CSV table of C-alpha atoms in Angstrom, one decimal:
chain,number,residue,atom,x,y,z
A,144,UNK,CA,-67.0,4.5,29.9
A,145,UNK,CA,-68.0,1.7,27.6
A,146,UNK,CA,-65.2,-0.2,25.9
A,147,UNK,CA,-65.1,0.5,22.2
A,148,UNK,CA,-65.6,-2.5,19.9
A,149,UNK,CA,-62.5,-4.1,18.5
A,150,UNK,CA,-62.1,-3.7,14.7
A,151,UNK,CA,-62.8,-6.8,12.6
A,152,UNK,CA,-59.6,-8.8,11.8
A,153,UNK,CA,-58.2,-8.3,8.3
A,154,UNK,CA,-58.8,-11.1,5.9
A,155,UNK,CA,-55.7,-13.4,5.4
A,156,UNK,CA,-53.5,-12.6,2.5
A,157,UNK,CA,-53.9,-15.0,-0.4
A,158,UNK,CA,-51.1,-17.5,-0.6
A,159,UNK,CA,-49.1,-17.2,-3.9
A,160,UNK,CA,-49.1,-20.2,-6.1
A,161,UNK,CA,-46.3,-22.6,-5.3
A,162,UNK,CA,-43.4,-22.4,-7.8
A,163,UNK,CA,-40.6,-25.0,-7.7
A,164,UNK,CA,-37.2,-23.4,-6.9
A,165,UNK,CA,-35.3,-22.1,-9.9
A,166,UNK,CA,-38.4,-22.0,-12.2
A,167,UNK,CA,-39.1,-18.4,-13.4
A,168,UNK,CA,-42.5,-16.9,-13.2
A,169,UNK,CA,-43.9,-14.3,-15.6
A,170,UNK,CA,-41.2,-11.7,-16.6
A,171,UNK,CA,-41.2,-8.5,-14.7
A,172,UNK,CA,-40.7,-6.5,-18.0
A,173,UNK,CA,-42.5,-8.0,-20.9
A,174,UNK,CA,-40.4,-5.9,-23.3
A,175,UNK,CA,-36.7,-5.2,-22.8
A,176,UNK,CA,-35.5,-1.7,-23.8
A,177,UNK,CA,-32.6,-3.4,-25.6
A,178,UNK,CA,-33.8,-6.2,-28.0
A,179,UNK,CA,-30.5,-8.1,-27.5
A,180,UNK,CA,-31.0,-8.2,-23.7
A,181,UNK,CA,-33.3,-10.9,-22.4
A,182,UNK,CA,-36.2,-9.7,-20.2
A,183,UNK,CA,-35.7,-9.7,-16.4
A,184,UNK,CA,-37.5,-12.5,-14.6
A,185,UNK,CA,-38.2,-13.2,-11.0
A,186,UNK,CA,-37.3,-16.5,-9.5
A,187,UNK,CA,-37.8,-18.0,-6.0
A,188,UNK,CA,-34.5,-18.4,-4.1
A,189,UNK,CA,-33.4,-22.0,-3.5
A,190,UNK,CA,-34.4,-23.6,-0.2
A,191,UNK,CA,-30.9,-24.7,0.6
A,192,UNK,CA,-27.4,-23.3,0.5
A,193,UNK,CA,-25.3,-24.2,-2.5
A,194,UNK,CA,-22.5,-26.7,-2.1
A,195,UNK,CA,-19.2,-24.9,-1.4
A,196,UNK,CA,-16.5,-25.3,-4.0
A,197,UNK,CA,-13.3,-26.8,-2.6
A,198,UNK,CA,-9.9,-27.1,-4.2
A,199,UNK,CA,-10.5,-30.8,-4.8
A,200,UNK,CA,-13.8,-30.1,-6.7
A,201,UNK,CA,-12.7,-27.0,-8.5
A,202,UNK,CA,-15.0,-26.4,-11.6
A,203,UNK,CA,-11.9,-26.1,-13.8
A,204,UNK,CA,-9.4,-28.8,-12.8
A,205,UNK,CA,-6.8,-27.4,-15.1
A,206,UNK,CA,-6.7,-24.1,-13.1
A,207,UNK,CA,-5.1,-24.7,-9.7
A,208,UNK,CA,-6.1,-22.5,-6.8
A,209,UNK,CA,-3.8,-19.6,-6.3
A,210,UNK,CA,-1.6,-19.9,-3.1
A,211,UNK,CA,-1.4,-16.8,-0.9
A,212,UNK,CA,2.4,-16.8,-1.4
A,213,UNK,CA,2.4,-17.0,-5.1
A,214,UNK,CA,2.9,-13.7,-7.0
A,215,UNK,CA,-0.1,-12.4,-8.8
A,216,UNK,CA,0.9,-10.9,-12.1
A,217,UNK,CA,-1.4,-8.4,-13.8
A,218,UNK,CA,0.0,-8.1,-17.4
A,219,UNK,CA,-1.2,-8.7,-21.0
A,220,UNK,CA,-0.5,-12.4,-20.4
A,221,UNK,CA,-2.9,-12.6,-17.6
A,222,UNK,CA,-6.4,-13.9,-18.3
A,223,UNK,CA,-8.0,-10.5,-17.3
A,224,UNK,CA,-5.3,-8.1,-18.4
A,225,UNK,CA,-6.7,-7.7,-21.9
A,226,UNK,CA,-9.4,-5.7,-20.2
A,227,UNK,CA,-9.0,-2.3,-18.6
A,228,UNK,CA,-10.0,-1.6,-15.0
A,229,UNK,CA,-8.6,-4.8,-13.5
A,230,UNK,CA,-9.3,-5.1,-9.8
A,231,UNK,CA,-7.3,-7.0,-7.2
A,232,UNK,CA,-9.2,-6.6,-3.9
A,233,UNK,CA,-8.3,-8.2,-0.6
A,234,UNK,CA,-11.1,-9.0,1.7
A,235,UNK,CA,-10.4,-8.3,5.4
A,236,UNK,CA,-6.9,-6.9,4.6
A,237,UNK,CA,-5.5,-10.2,3.2
A,238,UNK,CA,-1.8,-10.6,3.9
A,239,UNK,CA,0.4,-11.7,1.0
A,240,UNK,CA,3.9,-12.9,1.9
A,241,UNK,CA,7.0,-13.0,-0.3
A,242,UNK,CA,7.9,-16.5,0.8
A,243,UNK,CA,10.6,-17.1,-1.8
A,244,UNK,CA,11.9,-13.5,-2.0
A,245,UNK,CA,9.6,-12.9,-5.0
A,246,UNK,CA,7.8,-9.8,-6.1
A,247,UNK,CA,4.4,-10.4,-4.7
A,248,UNK,CA,2.4,-8.2,-7.2
A,249,UNK,CA,3.7,-7.2,-10.5
A,250,UNK,CA,1.5,-4.9,-12.6
A,251,UNK,CA,2.1,-4.8,-16.4
A,252,UNK,CA,2.0,-1.8,-18.7
A,253,UNK,CA,-1.8,-1.6,-18.6
A,254,UNK,CA,-4.3,1.1,-17.7
A,255,UNK,CA,-6.9,1.4,-14.9
A,256,UNK,CA,-5.6,-1.3,-12.6
A,257,UNK,CA,-7.0,-1.1,-9.1
A,258,UNK,CA,-5.4,-2.7,-6.1
A,259,UNK,CA,-6.9,-2.4,-2.6
A,260,UNK,CA,-7.3,-3.9,0.8
A,261,UNK,CA,-4.0,-5.8,1.1
A,262,UNK,CA,-1.0,-6.2,3.5
A,263,UNK,CA,2.2,-7.0,1.7
A,264,UNK,CA,4.8,-8.7,3.9
A,265,UNK,CA,8.5,-9.3,3.3
A,266,UNK,CA,9.6,-12.9,3.5
A,267,UNK,CA,12.6,-14.7,5.0
A,268,UNK,CA,16.0,-13.9,3.5
A,269,UNK,CA,17.9,-16.4,1.4
A,270,UNK,CA,21.4,-16.7,2.6
A,271,UNK,CA,24.4,-18.3,0.9
A,272,UNK,CA,28.0,-19.0,2.0
A,273,UNK,CA,29.5,-18.6,5.4
A,274,UNK,CA,30.5,-21.9,6.8
A,275,UNK,CA,31.1,-20.2,10.1
A,276,UNK,CA,27.6,-18.8,10.1
A,277,UNK,CA,28.6,-15.2,10.8
A,278,UNK,CA,26.8,-12.3,9.3
A,279,UNK,CA,29.9,-11.0,7.6
A,280,UNK,CA,30.3,-14.4,5.8
A,281,UNK,CA,26.8,-14.5,4.5
A,282,UNK,CA,25.2,-12.7,1.5
A,283,UNK,CA,21.5,-12.0,1.6
A,284,UNK,CA,19.4,-12.1,-1.5
A,285,UNK,CA,16.2,-10.1,-1.2
A,286,UNK,CA,13.4,-9.3,-3.6
A,287,UNK,CA,13.7,-5.9,-5.3
A,288,UNK,CA,10.1,-5.0,-4.2
A,289,UNK,CA,6.9,-6.3,-2.8
A,290,UNK,CA,4.8,-4.5,-5.4
A,291,UNK,CA,6.3,-3.4,-8.7
A,292,UNK,CA,4.1,-1.4,-11.1
A,293,UNK,CA,5.1,-1.3,-14.7
A,294,UNK,CA,8.2,-2.0,-16.7
A,295,UNK,CA,9.6,1.5,-16.6
A,296,UNK,CA,8.6,2.6,-20.1
A,297,UNK,CA,4.9,3.2,-19.8
A,298,UNK,CA,3.5,6.7,-19.3
A,299,UNK,CA,0.0,5.6,-18.4
A,300,UNK,CA,-3.1,7.7,-19.1
A,301,UNK,CA,-4.7,10.5,-17.2
A,302,UNK,CA,-8.1,9.4,-18.4
A,303,UNK,CA,-7.7,5.9,-16.9
A,304,UNK,CA,-5.1,6.0,-14.1
A,305,UNK,CA,-4.1,3.1,-11.8
A,306,UNK,CA,-5.1,3.2,-8.1
A,307,UNK,CA,-3.8,1.8,-4.8
A,308,UNK,CA,-6.4,2.0,-2.0
A,309,UNK,CA,-5.7,0.9,1.5
A,310,UNK,CA,-2.5,-1.0,0.7
A,311,UNK,CA,0.0,-1.5,3.5
A,312,UNK,CA,3.4,-3.1,3.6
A,313,UNK,CA,5.6,-4.4,6.5
A,314,UNK,CA,9.1,-5.7,6.8
A,315,UNK,CA,9.2,-7.4,10.1
A,316,UNK,CA,6.7,-7.4,12.9
A,317,UNK,CA,5.4,-11.0,12.9
A,318,UNK,CA,9.1,-11.9,12.3
A,319,UNK,CA,12.2,-9.9,11.5
A,320,UNK,CA,14.3,-10.8,14.5
A,321,UNK,CA,17.8,-12.2,14.5
A,322,UNK,CA,16.3,-15.7,14.7
A,323,UNK,CA,14.0,-15.1,11.8
A,324,UNK,CA,15.4,-12.3,9.5
A,325,UNK,CA,13.4,-10.9,6.7
A,326,UNK,CA,14.2,-8.3,4.0
A,327,UNK,CA,13.3,-6.6,0.8
A,328,UNK,CA,14.9,-3.8,-1.3
A,329,UNK,CA,11.9,-1.5,-1.7
A,330,UNK,CA,8.4,-2.0,-0.5
A,331,UNK,CA,6.5,-0.4,-3.4
A,332,UNK,CA,8.2,0.7,-6.7
A,333,UNK,CA,6.0,2.6,-9.1
A,334,UNK,CA,7.6,2.6,-12.6
A,335,UNK,CA,4.6,3.7,-14.7
A,336,UNK,CA,2.9,7.0,-14.9
A,337,UNK,CA,-0.5,8.1,-13.8
A,338,UNK,CA,-0.9,6.1,-10.6
A,339,UNK,CA,-2.8,7.4,-7.6
A,340,UNK,CA,-2.2,6.1,-4.0
A,341,UNK,CA,-4.9,6.5,-1.3
A,342,UNK,CA,-4.1,5.6,2.3
A,343,UNK,CA,-0.9,3.7,2.3
A,344,UNK,CA,1.4,2.8,5.3
A,345,UNK,CA,4.8,1.3,4.5
A,346,UNK,CA,6.4,0.1,7.7
A,347,UNK,CA,9.8,-1.3,8.5
A,348,UNK,CA,9.2,-2.7,11.9
A,349,UNK,CA,10.8,-1.1,14.9
A,350,UNK,CA,9.8,-4.1,17.0
A,351,UNK,CA,8.7,-7.7,16.5
A,352,UNK,CA,6.3,-10.1,18.0
A,353,UNK,CA,9.0,-12.4,19.3
A,354,UNK,CA,11.8,-9.9,20.2
A,355,UNK,CA,13.7,-6.9,19.1
A,356,UNK,CA,14.7,-6.1,15.6
A,357,UNK,CA,18.1,-4.8,14.5
A,358,UNK,CA,19.8,-3.0,11.6
A,359,UNK,CA,20.4,-6.4,9.9
A,360,UNK,CA,17.4,-8.5,10.9
A,361,UNK,CA,14.8,-6.7,8.7
A,362,UNK,CA,16.7,-4.9,6.0
A,363,UNK,CA,14.8,-2.5,3.7
A,364,UNK,CA,16.3,0.4,1.7
A,365,UNK,CA,13.1,2.4,0.7
A,366,UNK,CA,9.4,2.4,1.5
A,367,UNK,CA,8.4,4.0,-1.8
A,368,UNK,CA,10.3,4.7,-5.0
A,369,UNK,CA,8.5,6.6,-7.8
A,370,UNK,CA,10.0,6.6,-11.3
A,371,UNK,CA,6.8,7.3,-13.2
A,372,UNK,CA,5.5,10.8,-14.1
A,373,UNK,CA,2.2,12.2,-12.9
A,374,UNK,CA,1.9,10.1,-9.7
A,375,UNK,CA,-0.2,11.4,-6.8
A,376,UNK,CA,-0.3,10.2,-3.2
A,377,UNK,CA,-3.1,11.0,-0.7
A,378,UNK,CA,-2.3,10.0,2.9
A,379,UNK,CA,1.1,8.3,2.7
A,380,UNK,CA,3.1,7.1,5.7
A,381,UNK,CA,6.6,5.6,5.4
A,382,UNK,CA,8.6,4.6,8.5
A,383,UNK,CA,12.1,3.3,9.5
A,384,UNK,CA,13.7,2.2,6.2
A,385,UNK,CA,17.5,2.3,6.1
A,386,UNK,CA,18.0,4.8,3.3
A,387,UNK,CA,15.8,7.5,1.9
A,388,UNK,CA,12.3,6.6,3.1
A,389,UNK,CA,10.7,8.0,-0.1
A,390,UNK,CA,12.6,8.6,-3.3
A,391,UNK,CA,10.8,10.4,-6.1
A,392,UNK,CA,12.4,10.4,-9.5
A,393,UNK,CA,9.3,11.1,-11.7
A,394,UNK,CA,8.0,14.5,-12.9
A,395,UNK,CA,4.9,16.3,-11.7
A,396,UNK,CA,4.5,14.2,-8.6
A,397,UNK,CA,2.2,15.3,-5.8
A,398,UNK,CA,1.8,14.3,-2.2
A,399,UNK,CA,-1.0,15.4,0.0
A,400,UNK,CA,-0.2,14.6,3.7
A,401,UNK,CA,2.9,12.6,4.4
A,402,UNK,CA,4.0,11.2,7.7
A,403,UNK,CA,7.4,9.5,8.2
A,404,UNK,CA,9.7,8.5,10.9
A,405,UNK,CA,13.4,7.9,10.5
A,406,UNK,CA,14.9,4.5,11.7
A,407,UNK,CA,15.5,4.0,15.4
A,408,UNK,CA,18.5,1.8,15.6
A,409,UNK,CA,21.0,3.3,13.1
A,410,UNK,CA,24.3,5.0,13.8
A,411,UNK,CA,25.7,8.3,12.5
A,412,UNK,CA,27.9,6.4,10.1
A,413,UNK,CA,25.1,4.3,8.8
A,414,UNK,CA,22.6,7.1,8.3
A,415,UNK,CA,23.4,10.7,9.1
A,416,UNK,CA,26.8,10.8,7.3
A,417,UNK,CA,25.3,9.3,4.2
A,418,UNK,CA,22.8,12.2,3.8
A,419,UNK,CA,19.7,10.1,3.9
A,420,UNK,CA,16.3,11.9,4.3
A,421,UNK,CA,12.7,11.2,5.0
A,422,UNK,CA,11.5,12.5,1.6
A,423,UNK,CA,13.8,13.0,-1.4
A,424,UNK,CA,13.0,14.5,-4.8
A,425,UNK,CA,15.7,13.7,-7.3
A,426,UNK,CA,17.9,16.6,-8.5
A,427,UNK,CA,16.7,16.2,-12.1
A,428,UNK,CA,13.0,16.7,-11.3
A,429,UNK,CA,11.6,20.0,-12.6
A,430,UNK,CA,8.1,19.9,-11.1
A,431,UNK,CA,6.8,18.5,-7.8
A,432,UNK,CA,4.4,19.5,-5.0
A,433,UNK,CA,4.0,18.5,-1.4
A,434,UNK,CA,1.4,19.5,1.1
A,435,UNK,CA,1.8,18.7,4.7
A,436,UNK,CA,5.0,16.7,4.4
A,437,UNK,CA,6.3,15.7,7.8
A,438,UNK,CA,9.5,13.9,8.9
A,439,UNK,CA,9.8,12.7,12.5
A,440,UNK,CA,12.8,11.3,14.3
A,441,UNK,CA,13.4,9.1,17.4
A,442,UNK,CA,17.0,7.9,17.3
A,443,UNK,CA,16.7,5.5,20.2
A,444,UNK,CA,20.1,3.9,20.4
A,445,UNK,CA,22.7,6.4,19.0
A,446,UNK,CA,23.3,10.1,18.7
A,447,UNK,CA,22.4,10.7,15.0
A,448,UNK,CA,22.0,14.0,13.3
A,449,UNK,CA,20.3,14.3,9.9
A,450,UNK,CA,21.0,17.4,7.8
A,451,UNK,CA,17.5,17.7,6.3
A,452,UNK,CA,14.2,16.0,6.7
A,453,UNK,CA,13.3,16.8,3.1
A,454,UNK,CA,15.7,17.1,0.2
A,455,UNK,CA,14.6,18.6,-3.1
A,456,UNK,CA,16.0,20.8,-5.8
A,457,UNK,CA,16.2,24.4,-4.6
A,458,UNK,CA,13.8,25.6,-7.3
A,459,UNK,CA,11.1,23.3,-5.8
A,460,UNK,CA,11.3,24.5,-2.2
A,461,UNK,CA,8.4,26.8,-2.6
A,462,UNK,CA,6.3,23.9,-4.0
A,463,UNK,CA,6.2,22.4,-0.5
A,464,UNK,CA,3.4,23.8,1.6
A,465,UNK,CA,3.8,23.7,5.4
A,466,UNK,CA,6.6,21.0,5.5
A,467,UNK,CA,7.7,20.1,9.0
A,468,UNK,CA,10.1,18.1,11.1
A,469,UNK,CA,9.6,16.7,14.6
A,470,UNK,CA,12.0,15.5,17.3
A,471,UNK,CA,10.0,13.1,19.4
A,472,UNK,CA,12.6,11.7,21.9
A,473,UNK,CA,15.9,10.0,22.1
A,474,UNK,CA,19.2,11.4,20.7
A,475,UNK,CA,20.4,13.7,17.9
A,476,UNK,CA,17.8,15.3,15.7
A,477,UNK,CA,17.2,17.0,12.3
A,478,UNK,CA,19.0,20.1,11.5
A,479,UNK,CA,16.7,21.6,8.8
A,480,UNK,CA,13.2,21.0,7.5
A,481,UNK,CA,13.9,21.2,3.8
A,482,UNK,CA,17.4,21.5,2.3
A,483,UNK,CA,19.0,24.3,4.4
A,484,UNK,CA,15.7,26.0,5.4
A,485,UNK,CA,13.9,25.7,8.7
A,486,UNK,CA,15.0,25.4,12.3
A,487,UNK,CA,16.6,22.4,14.0
A,488,UNK,CA,14.3,19.8,15.6
A,489,UNK,CA,16.4,18.3,18.4
A,490,UNK,CA,16.2,17.5,22.1
A,491,UNK,CA,16.2,17.4,24.9
A,492,UNK,CA,12.5,18.1,24.7
A,493,UNK,CA,10.1,17.4,21.9
A,494,UNK,CA,10.3,20.1,19.2
A,495,UNK,CA,8.5,20.9,16.0
A,496,UNK,CA,9.7,23.2,13.1
A,497,UNK,CA,7.8,24.3,10.0
A,498,UNK,CA,8.7,26.2,6.9
A,499,UNK,CA,5.6,28.3,6.0
């Protein structure tokens, strides 16, 4: 068979006229739909990368670079806080450390703040007194919170709520041993209303990089405290704090999926006898809802029995949908799921109890 002839090559494309970098050509739109808006133009990209801006050559010498350990305060006194929808976004889950037992992030009484993509880490404790160096002779001063939202008197707005997306906190882990103790009062304290949390894990370490942790080496009372009304949580996990893991004082709160685990190394006197729980709604609250609220236990070192995984006013028991408790391993257990309802989750084998 004869070989078919090859098609003629296409003529070369005309080369566009050379335009120096940064010089605009003819506008794409000759008439802007908004007279006050200049027409869009097309420019050739520069042929080299821009010179990076270093701290020594900051374009505004009067504005120092923000250290990672310095608290970032979002309030009406902040340069951006006069605007709604402020955004504090960490790239690559940036870690902010309370290096001087300071509140790392403090949000003012403003609407629409969005905080996302951060790890908040408790810092080293400040000790005073105790010439002998013993723990009983020392007092530890810790920050009240790693993140504190609002002054306590702001209701917020349903039309412009605040958001927490992918925000995690830890007390210990990289540190938190007897040789490098850390601490904080509460990891996240929400004092304003109309705040929404989405994917948050608040962790008091059960182990550390350089050794074991103890009851005194990484102190933390609560993972989350909510004082504001109309606060909603989607995908919340709180683990191992030394009092109520979550304490909810505000009205009309809602939680959709909650996973928690009680502390490993406490004693009955330190935890069970004091009536602490994995999720507590204050007795004054009239309206609250929880969907899939779970409390787990693994009392590794001592025989500890907790009366209830969830504590709430009796009138709100029916507002919890499919709450559960889980005994994973170890000693002791949880006697009831919510208040005095639900079976006991206790050993010697793993057990799960729901209230449906």
